[in-house]
Short mmCIF file of C-alpha atoms in Angstrom, two decimals:
data_model
loop_
_atom_site.label_atom_id
_atom_site.label_comp_id
_atom_site.label_asym_id
_atom_site.label_seq_id
_atom_site.Cartn_x
_atom_site.Cartn_y
_atom_site.Cartn_z
CA MET A 1 -20.44 337.09 -7.61
CA SER A 2 -23.74 337.17 -5.39
CA PHE A 3 -23.04 337.13 -1.56
CA PHE A 4 -26.51 335.70 -0.43
CA ASP A 5 -27.42 332.32 -1.96
CA ASN A 6 -26.39 331.18 -5.15
CA GLU A 7 -30.06 330.92 -6.06
CA GLU A 8 -32.06 333.29 -8.29
CA GLU A 9 -34.32 335.82 -6.38
CA GLU A 10 -37.82 335.38 -6.90
CA ASP A 11 -40.10 338.18 -6.99
CA GLU A 12 -41.31 337.21 -3.71
CA SER A 13 -38.94 339.69 -1.81
CA PRO A 14 -37.93 339.49 1.76
CA PHE A 15 -40.20 342.63 2.52
CA ASN A 16 -43.14 340.56 2.49
CA ALA A 17 -41.82 338.99 5.64
CA SER A 18 -43.77 341.60 7.76
CA VAL A 19 -46.89 340.50 6.10
CA ALA A 20 -49.00 338.29 8.38
CA ALA A 21 -48.24 334.46 8.06
CA GLN A 22 -50.23 332.68 5.84
CA PRO A 23 -50.88 329.03 6.38
CA ALA A 24 -48.40 326.80 5.33
CA GLU A 25 -48.94 324.78 2.36
CA PRO A 26 -49.40 321.23 3.09
CA ILE A 27 -46.64 319.24 1.93
CA GLY A 28 -47.75 315.62 1.03
CA GLY A 29 -46.91 312.86 3.52
CA TRP A 30 -45.07 315.65 5.97
CA SER A 31 -48.07 316.37 7.97
CA SER A 32 -51.48 315.89 8.37
CA ALA A 33 -52.37 318.92 10.46
CA GLU A 34 -50.58 321.81 8.95
CA GLY A 35 -51.29 325.58 10.12
CA SER A 36 -49.62 328.52 10.84
CA SER A 37 -49.08 329.98 14.39
CA SER A 38 -51.84 332.10 14.08
CA ARG A 39 -54.11 329.25 13.91
CA TYR A 40 -52.54 328.24 17.33
CA ASN A 41 -53.54 331.68 18.64
CA ARG A 42 -57.15 331.24 18.15
CA ASN A 43 -59.32 330.25 20.67
CA ARG A 44 -59.78 326.79 19.32
CA ALA A 45 -62.72 324.81 20.05
CA SER A 46 -60.81 321.66 19.18
CA SER A 47 -63.23 318.92 18.85
CA LEU A 48 -62.06 315.68 20.14
CA VAL A 49 -61.93 313.98 16.93
CA SER A 50 -59.52 316.27 15.27
CA ALA A 51 -57.44 316.40 17.64
CA THR A 52 -57.02 312.57 18.10
CA GLU A 53 -56.86 312.49 14.34
CA SER A 54 -53.93 314.88 14.14
CA GLY A 55 -52.40 313.12 17.11
CA ILE A 56 -51.88 309.78 15.31
CA GLY A 57 -51.22 311.57 11.96
CA SER A 58 -48.18 313.17 13.52
CA ARG A 59 -47.16 310.33 15.64
CA SER A 60 -46.39 308.03 12.69
CA PHE A 61 -44.43 310.83 11.31
CA LEU A 62 -42.88 311.20 14.85
CA SER A 63 -41.96 307.82 15.17
CA ARG A 64 -40.29 307.80 11.94
CA LEU A 65 -37.84 310.40 13.44
CA GLU A 66 -37.52 308.83 16.47
CA SER A 67 -36.12 306.02 15.43
CA THR A 68 -33.15 307.10 13.58
CA VAL A 69 -31.55 309.73 15.71
CA SER A 70 -28.06 310.35 15.15
CA PRO A 71 -25.53 310.84 18.27
CA HIS A 72 -25.08 314.70 18.22
CA GLY A 73 -21.45 315.24 17.80
CA LYS A 74 -19.49 317.94 19.78
CA GLY A 75 -16.46 317.19 17.83
CA ARG A 76 -16.91 319.97 15.67
CA SER A 77 -16.29 322.72 18.05
CA GLY A 78 -12.84 321.09 19.06
CA GLY A 79 -11.10 324.24 17.81
CA LEU A 80 -13.03 326.80 19.79
CA PHE A 81 -11.00 327.12 22.87
CA ASN A 82 -8.15 328.36 20.57
CA GLN A 83 -9.65 331.47 20.36
CA THR A 84 -9.13 334.17 23.14
CA GLN A 85 -11.41 333.82 25.76
CA ASP A 86 -11.32 334.47 29.50
CA GLU A 87 -12.36 331.45 30.88
CA ASP A 88 -12.68 332.70 33.88
CA GLU A 89 -15.75 334.81 33.07
CA VAL A 90 -17.80 331.77 31.82
CA GLY A 91 -20.96 331.67 34.03
CA VAL A 92 -20.14 334.55 36.10
CA GLY A 93 -23.28 336.62 37.20
CA ILE A 94 -26.15 335.77 35.38
CA ASP A 95 -28.79 338.42 35.76
CA ASP A 96 -31.91 336.97 37.07
CA GLU A 97 -33.59 338.04 33.64
CA GLU A 98 -31.41 335.88 31.74
CA ASP A 99 -32.56 332.33 31.45
CA ASP A 100 -29.76 329.65 31.77
CA GLU A 101 -30.02 326.98 29.56
CA ASP A 102 -30.43 324.16 31.85
CA GLU A 103 -33.43 325.63 33.58
CA LEU A 104 -35.51 325.79 30.93
CA ASP A 105 -38.50 323.61 30.59
CA ASP A 106 -38.30 321.24 27.26
CA VAL A 107 -40.99 323.47 25.84
CA SER A 108 -39.05 326.86 25.93
CA ARG A 109 -35.80 325.11 24.91
CA MET A 110 -37.76 323.96 21.93
CA GLY A 111 -38.58 327.38 21.13
CA LYS A 112 -35.18 328.45 21.35
CA VAL A 113 -33.66 325.57 19.05
CA TRP A 114 -36.51 326.73 16.57
CA VAL A 115 -35.62 330.00 16.41
CA ARG A 116 -31.92 329.56 16.21
CA GLU A 117 -32.82 327.30 13.46
CA ARG A 118 -34.88 329.60 11.56
CA GLY A 119 -32.34 332.54 12.18
CA THR A 120 -29.25 330.78 10.77
CA VAL A 121 -27.92 329.92 7.13
CA ASP A 122 -26.45 326.53 7.75
CA VAL A 123 -27.79 323.50 9.49
CA MET A 124 -27.49 323.62 13.07
CA ARG A 125 -27.01 320.12 15.25
CA TRP A 126 -30.00 318.14 15.23
CA GLU A 127 -31.36 318.15 18.79
CA GLY A 128 -32.38 314.60 18.90
CA ASP A 129 -32.34 314.41 22.87
CA LEU A 130 -34.74 317.20 23.21
CA ILE A 131 -37.15 316.20 20.39
CA ASP A 132 -37.09 312.53 21.80
CA THR A 133 -38.14 313.77 25.31
CA LEU A 134 -40.84 315.82 23.63
CA PHE A 135 -42.19 312.99 21.87
CA ASP A 136 -42.22 310.87 24.87
CA LYS A 137 -44.36 313.56 26.94
CA LEU A 138 -46.59 314.22 23.91
CA GLU A 139 -47.30 310.46 23.76
CA GLN A 140 -47.80 310.22 27.48
CA GLN A 141 -50.28 313.38 27.24
CA ALA A 142 -51.95 312.04 24.17
CA LYS A 143 -52.66 308.70 26.07
CA MET A 144 -54.04 310.36 29.02
CA VAL A 145 -56.35 312.41 26.99
CA ASN A 146 -57.59 309.44 25.17
CA THR A 147 -58.09 307.33 28.56
CA LEU A 148 -59.86 310.38 30.30
CA HIS A 149 -61.95 310.99 27.25
CA SER A 150 -63.53 307.72 27.06
CA ASP A 151 -63.91 307.41 30.59
CA PRO A 152 -67.83 308.38 31.84
CA GLN A 153 -66.22 309.14 35.29
CA THR A 154 -64.36 312.09 34.23
CA SER A 155 -65.57 314.92 35.62
CA GLU A 156 -66.31 318.26 34.21
CA GLU A 157 -63.22 319.76 35.39
CA GLU A 158 -60.99 316.93 33.88
CA HIS A 159 -62.61 317.96 30.78
CA PHE A 160 -61.61 321.28 31.15
CA LYS A 161 -58.02 320.38 31.98
CA LEU A 162 -58.11 318.17 29.07
CA VAL A 163 -58.81 321.23 26.62
CA LEU A 164 -55.92 322.83 28.17
CA VAL A 165 -53.79 319.76 27.71
CA GLN A 166 -54.46 319.54 24.08
CA THR A 167 -54.08 323.03 23.62
CA GLU A 168 -50.70 323.06 24.70
CA MET A 169 -49.76 319.57 22.64
CA GLU A 170 -50.83 321.29 19.49
CA ARG A 171 -48.66 324.20 20.62
CA VAL A 172 -45.43 322.09 20.92
CA LYS A 173 -46.25 319.91 17.82
CA PHE A 174 -46.62 323.19 15.92
CA LEU A 175 -43.10 324.00 17.27
CA VAL A 176 -41.75 320.43 16.46
CA ARG A 177 -43.08 320.68 13.05
CA SER A 178 -41.70 324.24 12.06
CA TYR A 179 -38.43 322.99 13.40
CA VAL A 180 -38.32 319.75 11.34
CA ARG A 181 -39.73 321.82 8.02
CA THR A 182 -37.19 324.50 8.73
CA ARG A 183 -34.56 321.74 8.75
CA LEU A 184 -35.73 319.85 5.67
CA SER A 185 -35.88 323.19 3.65
CA LYS A 186 -32.01 323.77 4.47
CA ILE A 187 -30.96 320.07 3.75
CA GLU A 188 -32.66 320.19 0.41
CA LYS A 189 -31.29 323.43 -0.51
CA TYR A 190 -27.82 322.23 0.70
CA SER A 191 -28.13 318.34 -0.30
CA HIS A 192 -25.21 317.95 -2.53
CA TYR A 193 -22.99 320.12 -0.06
CA ILE A 194 -24.08 317.82 2.69
CA VAL A 195 -23.14 314.89 0.61
CA LEU A 196 -20.07 316.24 -0.15
CA HIS A 197 -18.89 316.97 3.29
CA PRO A 198 -18.63 314.02 5.57
CA GLU A 199 -17.93 316.16 8.59
CA ILE A 200 -21.51 317.82 8.59
CA HIS A 201 -23.02 314.29 8.61
CA GLN A 202 -22.96 314.33 12.44
CA LEU A 203 -25.11 317.18 12.72
CA LEU A 204 -28.29 315.23 11.19
CA SER A 205 -30.27 312.94 12.07
CA GLY A 206 -30.21 309.72 10.34
CA ALA A 207 -33.49 310.24 8.50
CA GLU A 208 -32.33 313.76 7.42
CA LEU A 209 -29.01 312.19 6.38
CA LEU A 210 -30.59 309.75 4.58
CA HIS A 211 -33.05 311.98 2.76
CA ALA A 212 -30.25 314.21 1.76
CA LYS A 213 -28.50 311.60 -0.03
CA ARG A 214 -31.66 310.54 -1.93
CA TYR A 215 -32.41 313.72 -2.83
CA THR A 216 -29.34 314.37 -4.02
CA GLU A 217 -29.27 311.22 -6.12
CA LEU A 218 -32.71 311.80 -7.41
CA LEU A 219 -31.98 315.22 -8.39
CA HIS A 220 -28.99 314.18 -10.40
CA THR A 221 -30.47 311.29 -12.05
CA HIS A 222 -32.93 313.52 -13.33
CA PHE A 223 -30.84 316.35 -14.58
CA GLN A 224 -28.74 313.39 -16.12
CA HIS A 225 -31.88 312.05 -17.86
CA SER A 226 -33.41 315.47 -18.93
CA VAL A 227 -30.54 317.64 -19.80
CA LEU A 228 -26.98 316.39 -19.10
CA ASP A 229 -26.69 313.02 -21.08
CA SER A 230 -27.44 315.16 -24.34
CA LEU A 231 -24.32 317.66 -23.31
CA PRO A 232 -20.55 317.01 -24.44
CA GLU A 233 -19.14 315.17 -21.91
CA TRP A 234 -17.10 317.90 -20.35
CA LEU A 235 -20.24 320.07 -19.53
CA ARG A 236 -21.65 317.25 -17.53
CA LYS A 237 -20.48 317.46 -14.28
CA MET A 238 -22.44 318.45 -11.24
CA ASP A 239 -20.02 319.79 -8.85
CA ASP A 240 -17.63 322.13 -11.09
CA THR A 241 -16.12 325.11 -9.88
CA TYR A 242 -15.91 328.10 -12.34
CA GLY A 243 -12.83 330.06 -12.97
CA ASP A 244 -13.88 332.55 -10.57
CA GLY A 245 -13.94 330.42 -8.05
CA LEU A 246 -17.64 329.93 -7.63
CA SER A 247 -18.91 326.27 -7.16
CA MET A 248 -21.90 324.77 -8.64
CA VAL A 249 -22.72 323.27 -5.06
CA THR A 250 -24.97 325.46 -3.30
CA SER A 251 -23.14 325.96 -0.16
CA PRO A 252 -24.25 327.94 2.98
CA ASN A 253 -23.14 331.48 2.95
CA LYS A 254 -22.00 332.53 6.06
CA ASN A 255 -21.51 336.13 5.26
CA VAL A 256 -25.36 336.39 5.71
CA PRO A 257 -25.81 338.52 8.92
CA VAL A 258 -27.50 337.00 11.89
CA LEU A 259 -28.97 338.65 14.64
CA ILE A 260 -27.77 337.65 18.22
CA TYR A 261 -28.24 338.40 21.54
CA CYS A 262 -25.28 338.01 23.68
CA GLN A 263 -26.23 335.85 27.12
CA LYS A 264 -22.57 336.17 27.82
CA ASP A 265 -19.89 338.24 27.50
CA CYS A 266 -18.23 337.10 23.95
CA GLY A 267 -15.18 339.32 23.82
CA GLU A 268 -14.64 341.40 20.54
CA ILE A 269 -14.87 340.36 16.89
CA LEU A 270 -12.65 341.82 14.12
CA LEU A 271 -14.54 343.16 11.42
CA GLU A 272 -13.03 343.64 8.05
CA GLY A 273 -10.93 346.83 7.82
CA GLY A 274 -9.29 346.33 10.95
CA GLU A 275 -12.32 347.53 12.96
CA SER A 276 -13.44 345.60 16.28
CA ALA A 277 -16.98 345.27 17.90
CA ALA A 278 -17.13 343.87 21.36
CA LEU A 279 -20.28 341.76 21.79
CA ALA A 280 -20.86 342.41 25.52
CA LYS A 281 -23.52 340.86 27.49
CA GLY A 282 -27.09 342.00 26.92
CA THR A 283 -26.35 343.74 23.57
CA THR A 284 -27.75 342.83 20.49
CA HIS A 285 -26.05 342.94 17.04
CA LEU A 286 -26.55 342.19 13.43
CA VAL A 287 -23.42 340.51 12.20
CA LYS A 288 -21.68 338.04 9.57
CA TYR A 289 -22.43 334.53 10.99
CA SER A 290 -19.04 333.38 9.98
CA LEU A 291 -17.77 335.97 12.64
CA VAL A 292 -19.85 334.80 15.63
CA GLU A 293 -20.52 331.14 14.53
CA ARG A 294 -18.64 329.74 17.37
CA TRP A 295 -20.67 331.71 20.25
CA VAL A 296 -23.63 330.65 18.92
CA GLN A 297 -22.53 327.22 18.95
CA LEU A 298 -21.71 327.56 22.32
CA GLY A 299 -25.09 328.81 23.26
CA TRP A 300 -23.38 332.37 24.38
CA ALA A 301 -24.96 333.89 21.92
CA GLU A 302 -28.48 333.43 21.16
CA VAL A 303 -29.65 333.81 17.55
CA ILE A 304 -33.17 335.82 17.63
CA MET B 1 -40.62 324.19 -0.60
CA ALA B 2 -40.73 322.63 3.11
CA LEU B 3 -40.62 326.05 4.45
CA PRO B 4 -42.58 328.30 2.40
CA LYS B 5 -40.45 331.42 1.18
CA ILE B 6 -42.58 333.89 3.15
CA LEU B 7 -41.22 332.36 6.15
CA GLN B 8 -37.55 332.19 5.05
CA PRO B 9 -36.32 335.65 5.57
CA SER B 10 -37.01 335.80 9.66
CA LEU B 11 -39.62 334.81 12.06
CA THR B 12 -42.95 336.41 11.33
CA PRO B 13 -45.11 338.60 13.73
CA ASP B 14 -47.23 335.91 14.16
CA GLU B 15 -44.53 333.48 14.99
CA LEU B 16 -43.08 335.71 17.57
CA THR B 17 -46.39 336.38 19.12
CA PHE B 18 -46.65 332.54 19.60
CA LEU B 19 -43.29 332.70 21.30
CA ALA B 20 -44.45 335.84 23.46
CA GLU B 21 -47.39 333.42 24.73
CA GLU B 22 -44.86 331.32 26.41
CA GLU B 23 -43.92 334.06 28.76
CA ARG B 24 -45.55 334.01 32.54
CA ILE B 25 -48.13 336.18 33.43
CA ASP B 26 -50.72 336.40 36.53
CA ILE B 27 -54.24 335.77 36.32
CA VAL B 28 -57.00 335.77 39.14
CA PRO B 29 -59.25 332.91 38.10
CA LEU B 30 -62.68 333.30 38.58
CA PHE B 31 -63.31 329.36 38.95
CA SER B 32 -61.91 326.87 41.08
CA MET B 33 -59.52 323.85 39.91
CA THR B 34 -56.98 321.89 41.10
CA ARG B 35 -53.35 322.04 39.65
CA VAL B 36 -53.03 321.17 35.87
CA ARG B 37 -50.04 319.15 34.67
CA LEU B 38 -48.54 320.47 31.18
CA LEU B 39 -45.63 320.07 29.39
CA GLY B 40 -44.20 323.24 30.02
CA GLY B 41 -44.74 322.76 33.65
CA ILE B 42 -47.41 322.75 36.23
CA TYR B 43 -50.01 325.28 36.71
CA GLY B 44 -52.45 326.26 39.70
CA PRO B 45 -54.25 325.33 41.80
CA PHE B 46 -56.59 327.91 40.92
CA THR B 47 -58.72 329.17 43.87
CA PRO B 48 -60.79 332.46 43.12
CA PRO B 49 -59.31 335.27 45.13
CA SER B 50 -55.69 334.35 44.94
CA THR B 51 -53.47 334.76 41.65
CA ALA B 52 -51.65 332.16 39.74
CA THR B 53 -49.00 332.31 37.37
CA VAL B 54 -49.40 330.88 34.17
CA PRO B 55 -48.16 330.93 30.40
CA VAL B 56 -50.03 333.79 28.56
CA TRP B 57 -51.67 331.61 25.97
CA LEU B 58 -53.50 329.89 28.92
CA ALA B 59 -54.32 333.44 30.62
CA LEU B 60 -55.96 334.23 26.97
CA SER B 61 -57.47 331.11 26.48
CA LEU B 62 -59.22 331.32 30.06
CA LYS B 63 -59.96 334.81 29.32
CA ARG B 64 -61.69 334.19 26.36
CA LYS B 65 -63.68 331.58 28.28
CA ARG B 66 -64.42 334.30 30.87
CA LYS B 67 -62.69 332.08 33.39
CA ALA B 68 -60.44 334.67 34.71
CA ARG B 69 -59.53 337.87 34.90
CA ILE B 70 -55.52 338.99 33.51
CA VAL B 71 -53.27 340.90 35.98
CA PRO B 72 -51.83 343.28 33.58
CA PRO B 73 -47.63 343.17 33.70
CA THR B 74 -46.42 345.61 36.12
CA TRP B 75 -44.86 347.99 32.84
CA LEU B 76 -48.40 348.17 31.00
CA ASN B 77 -50.17 351.12 32.80
CA ILE B 78 -50.30 354.76 31.76
CA GLU B 79 -47.53 356.00 34.42
CA SER B 80 -44.70 353.38 33.16
CA LEU B 81 -45.40 353.86 29.68
CA GLN B 82 -45.35 357.64 30.13
CA SER B 83 -42.12 357.38 31.89
CA LEU B 84 -40.57 355.01 29.17
CA LEU B 85 -41.86 357.39 26.66
CA SER B 86 -40.50 360.55 27.93
CA GLU B 87 -37.14 358.59 28.36
CA GLU B 88 -37.37 357.27 24.92
CA LYS B 89 -37.86 360.93 24.09
CA THR B 90 -35.01 362.52 25.83
CA ASN B 91 -32.53 359.87 24.98
CA ALA B 92 -32.08 360.83 21.31
CA GLU B 93 -28.67 358.65 21.46
CA SER B 94 -30.09 355.00 22.00
CA PHE B 95 -32.93 352.94 22.48
CA GLN B 96 -34.63 352.06 26.02
CA ARG B 97 -34.49 348.91 26.72
CA LEU B 98 -37.93 347.60 26.79
CA PRO B 99 -39.35 344.41 28.66
CA LYS B 100 -39.08 341.22 27.23
CA ARG B 101 -41.66 340.46 24.32
CA PHE B 102 -43.05 343.86 25.24
CA ILE B 103 -45.15 344.96 21.85
CA GLU B 104 -46.62 341.36 21.38
CA ILE B 105 -47.73 340.96 25.06
CA SER B 106 -49.16 344.48 24.87
CA LYS B 107 -51.11 343.85 21.56
CA VAL B 108 -52.63 340.36 22.98
CA LEU B 109 -53.79 341.82 25.94
CA LEU B 110 -55.28 344.97 24.67
CA ASP B 111 -57.05 342.76 21.95
CA VAL B 112 -58.07 340.16 23.96
CA ALA B 113 -58.64 341.66 27.57
CA PRO B 114 -59.20 345.41 27.38
CA ASP B 115 -61.52 345.23 30.22
CA ASP B 116 -58.74 344.13 32.63
CA LEU B 117 -56.58 347.42 31.65
CA GLN B 118 -56.80 350.60 32.87
CA SER B 119 -58.08 352.75 30.05
CA PRO B 120 -56.86 350.79 27.12
CA SER B 121 -57.45 353.55 24.53
CA THR B 122 -54.82 355.57 26.63
CA LEU B 123 -52.52 352.65 26.43
CA ARG B 124 -53.05 352.01 22.92
CA SER B 125 -52.00 355.81 21.91
CA LEU B 126 -48.98 355.52 24.18
CA LEU B 127 -48.06 352.22 22.79
CA LYS B 128 -48.39 353.78 19.19
CA ASP B 129 -46.43 357.03 20.28
CA LEU B 130 -43.71 354.92 21.83
CA ARG B 131 -43.37 352.55 18.75
CA GLU B 132 -43.53 355.84 16.47
CA VAL B 133 -40.42 357.55 18.61
CA ARG B 134 -38.24 354.63 18.17
CA GLN B 135 -39.29 354.07 14.44
CA ALA B 136 -38.10 357.61 13.81
CA LYS B 137 -35.01 356.53 15.49
CA ILE B 138 -34.28 353.87 13.46
CA ARG B 139 -34.88 355.68 10.36
CA LEU B 140 -32.41 358.75 11.46
CA GLY B 141 -30.16 356.04 12.53
CA LEU B 142 -30.02 353.80 9.09
CA GLN B 143 -29.68 357.37 7.44
CA SER B 144 -26.43 358.45 9.50
CA GLU B 145 -23.00 358.05 7.81
CA GLY B 146 -21.46 354.43 8.11
CA VAL B 147 -23.93 352.49 9.06
CA MET B 148 -24.23 350.66 6.10
CA ARG B 149 -20.67 350.29 5.77
CA GLY B 150 -19.07 346.72 6.20
CA SER B 151 -21.31 344.06 7.64
CA TYR B 152 -21.79 344.65 11.44
CA LEU B 153 -24.71 346.51 13.07
CA GLN B 154 -25.15 347.08 16.79
CA VAL B 155 -28.91 347.02 17.48
CA THR B 156 -29.20 346.75 20.97
CA ASN B 157 -32.42 347.02 22.82
CA LEU B 158 -34.36 346.92 19.53
CA THR B 159 -37.35 344.44 20.45
CA PRO B 160 -37.53 341.36 18.18
CA LEU B 161 -40.70 342.72 16.45
CA GLU B 162 -38.66 345.73 14.91
CA LEU B 163 -35.71 343.45 14.16
CA THR B 164 -38.31 341.68 12.50
CA GLU B 165 -39.23 344.61 10.14
CA LEU B 166 -35.40 345.84 9.39
CA LYS B 167 -33.77 342.41 9.27
CA PRO B 168 -34.69 341.68 5.26
CA PHE B 169 -33.85 345.04 4.29
CA LEU B 170 -30.51 345.17 6.30
CA VAL B 171 -29.58 341.67 5.46
CA LYS B 172 -30.28 342.58 1.53
CA ALA B 173 -28.48 345.85 1.88
CA MET B 174 -25.38 344.53 3.54
CA GLY B 175 -24.98 341.78 1.08
CA MET B 176 -25.11 344.55 -1.75
CA MET B 177 -22.53 346.62 0.30
CA GLN B 178 -20.06 343.65 0.59
CA ALA B 179 -20.49 342.77 -3.10
CA LEU B 180 -19.74 346.34 -4.02
CA GLU B 181 -16.94 346.61 -1.28
CA PRO B 182 -13.17 346.18 -3.35
CA LYS B 183 -11.90 342.96 -2.17
CA ARG B 184 -8.85 342.81 -0.43
CA GLU B 185 -6.39 340.20 -1.52
CA GLU B 186 -6.32 337.83 1.26
CA GLU B 187 -9.99 337.83 1.41
CA GLY B 188 -10.56 336.67 -2.06
CA GLU B 189 -7.95 334.06 -1.73
CA GLU B 190 -10.13 333.09 1.43
CA GLY B 191 -13.10 332.75 -0.38
CA LEU B 192 -11.24 330.50 -2.95
CA GLY B 193 -10.12 328.30 -0.45
CA GLU B 194 -13.70 327.93 0.92
CA TYR B 195 -15.45 327.40 -2.55
CA SER B 196 -12.69 325.30 -3.89
CA GLN B 197 -13.31 322.65 -0.83
CA ALA B 198 -16.84 322.86 -1.77
#
């Protein structure tokens, strides 16, 4: 039984990861202005036209998300405090070096949320509020940029500022886009699992949940039409479990290690074989996701 | 598909640099401008003789337009790098704690603003030495017995960039080790339970 993802490995090995990122392939309908981060590092002489175009393109996409943000559930963390933890230690002595979640501006928070989504195997809670705020701000900025650009009174200094504003907007858009795409890829991978587990639904936005359901439906219909219908009935199931306990439904493998940086003292975790490891504040660990899931969700351990 | 395969194992160096560019840095502007309000905060005012604190990406953008001089971070000079290097060498057991986004920021600064740094070529070679010393330690550490046993590794003070290099390999190796490890009874049952739920 393979431990990491039930899907087959393709020849593109993870070792390629250190190769510089190539521009992501545009996916129809998802984004109009596509690019890898490197694009944003370049000194972009962004022409006004392309900037506004991409603004419009992504806004229609954004508003689609905006209208269907699900209430984020905290219910999932219900059993957390059964764990042994010294509550007195919470919030004690935060180094000036550590950033407290509340003090961060939206853009840095978005960055962290994005890194967390990228670093973990299962779908994290959809940060609807944060995304909403960012969209509102982006829209305001876009409006301001448009007004000032068309205004002949605008001074040269203002024009220069506009270039800076636009650069930042593109950076934020990249973050949001990559965040949504990361989630999309997870959701498609685990679509059947998501559909079968209602308790995960609260972690997804409305649009995401809808997509998961329809994607699963399409996939299954396709399999049925192309292959399954010609098989004997007992071979047609899509959610069978084999004799060795391996299910056909791809579920997030929580045994995949994650990299975490402990923002707070997270106590000790018990490893297999009876050993234990201390997750002291300010240390970094590579550890099975299932062992630190609760700390990640609490934000005590930051995924890097 | 939504996320290209190359991006899936971990963040790429480019993406880490992107994140590093959100860090703050001081600049000396060469032009005057009132404050500018961005999503990440309000920066400025920019008045030539005094410094202003801005995100790295903004500093680089101004630098490229020759509108500012970048004040290198306090750790990016020959003395502090030398002391970091010597500490790294003497302390063979563990890694020195490096400033946040150390490699990424020094790299972009050396690329874009070498004229604002004191003797960039020396800095470059010091940084390279430092990296090599650390890499050698990492390699030694991975060879040592017991490191790959089980599914846990403490990697305190390694920089995100170094971890990015290591992660795909480690994740894969740990998966193999877990698969090879003889299963204990309870674990097997737990695993079954999880799967039969699904």
